[in-house]
């Protein structure tokens, strides 16, 4: 589960996008 950096659910989508980007980057490096 993706945990938002802020308690504001308005930041949920950007956080998920950042998480997806980070995950893709890690997978690319591996």
Short mmCIF file of C-alpha atoms in Angstrom, two decimals:
data_model
loop_
_atom_site.label_atom_id
_atom_site.label_comp_id
_atom_site.label_asym_id
_atom_site.label_seq_id
_atom_site.Cartn_x
_atom_site.Cartn_y
_atom_site.Cartn_z
CA UNK A 1 0.00 0.00 0.00
CA UNK A 2 1.19 3.48 -0.82
CA UNK A 3 1.37 5.76 2.19
CA UNK A 4 0.81 9.45 1.37
CA UNK A 5 3.50 11.82 2.63
CA UNK A 6 0.78 14.16 3.78
CA UNK A 7 -2.49 13.54 5.63
CA UNK A 8 -4.16 15.43 2.78
CA UNK A 9 -5.73 12.82 0.47
CA UNK A 10 -5.38 15.38 -2.31
CA UNK A 11 -1.71 14.37 -2.43
CA UNK A 12 -2.55 10.68 -2.80
CA UNK A 13 -2.38 10.63 -6.60
CA UNK A 14 0.94 12.51 -6.90
CA UNK A 15 2.39 10.23 -4.23
CA UNK A 16 1.27 7.14 -6.14
CA UNK A 17 2.80 8.55 -9.33
CA UNK A 18 6.08 9.21 -7.53
CA UNK A 19 6.01 5.70 -6.05
CA UNK A 20 5.35 4.17 -9.47
CA UNK A 21 8.20 6.19 -10.98
CA UNK A 22 10.56 5.16 -8.20
CA UNK A 23 9.54 1.51 -8.55
CA UNK A 24 10.08 1.63 -12.33
CA UNK A 25 13.50 3.21 -11.80
CA UNK A 26 14.52 0.53 -9.28
CA UNK A 27 13.34 -2.24 -11.61
CA UNK A 28 15.31 -0.64 -14.46
CA UNK A 29 18.48 -0.49 -12.37
CA UNK A 30 18.06 -4.08 -11.23
#
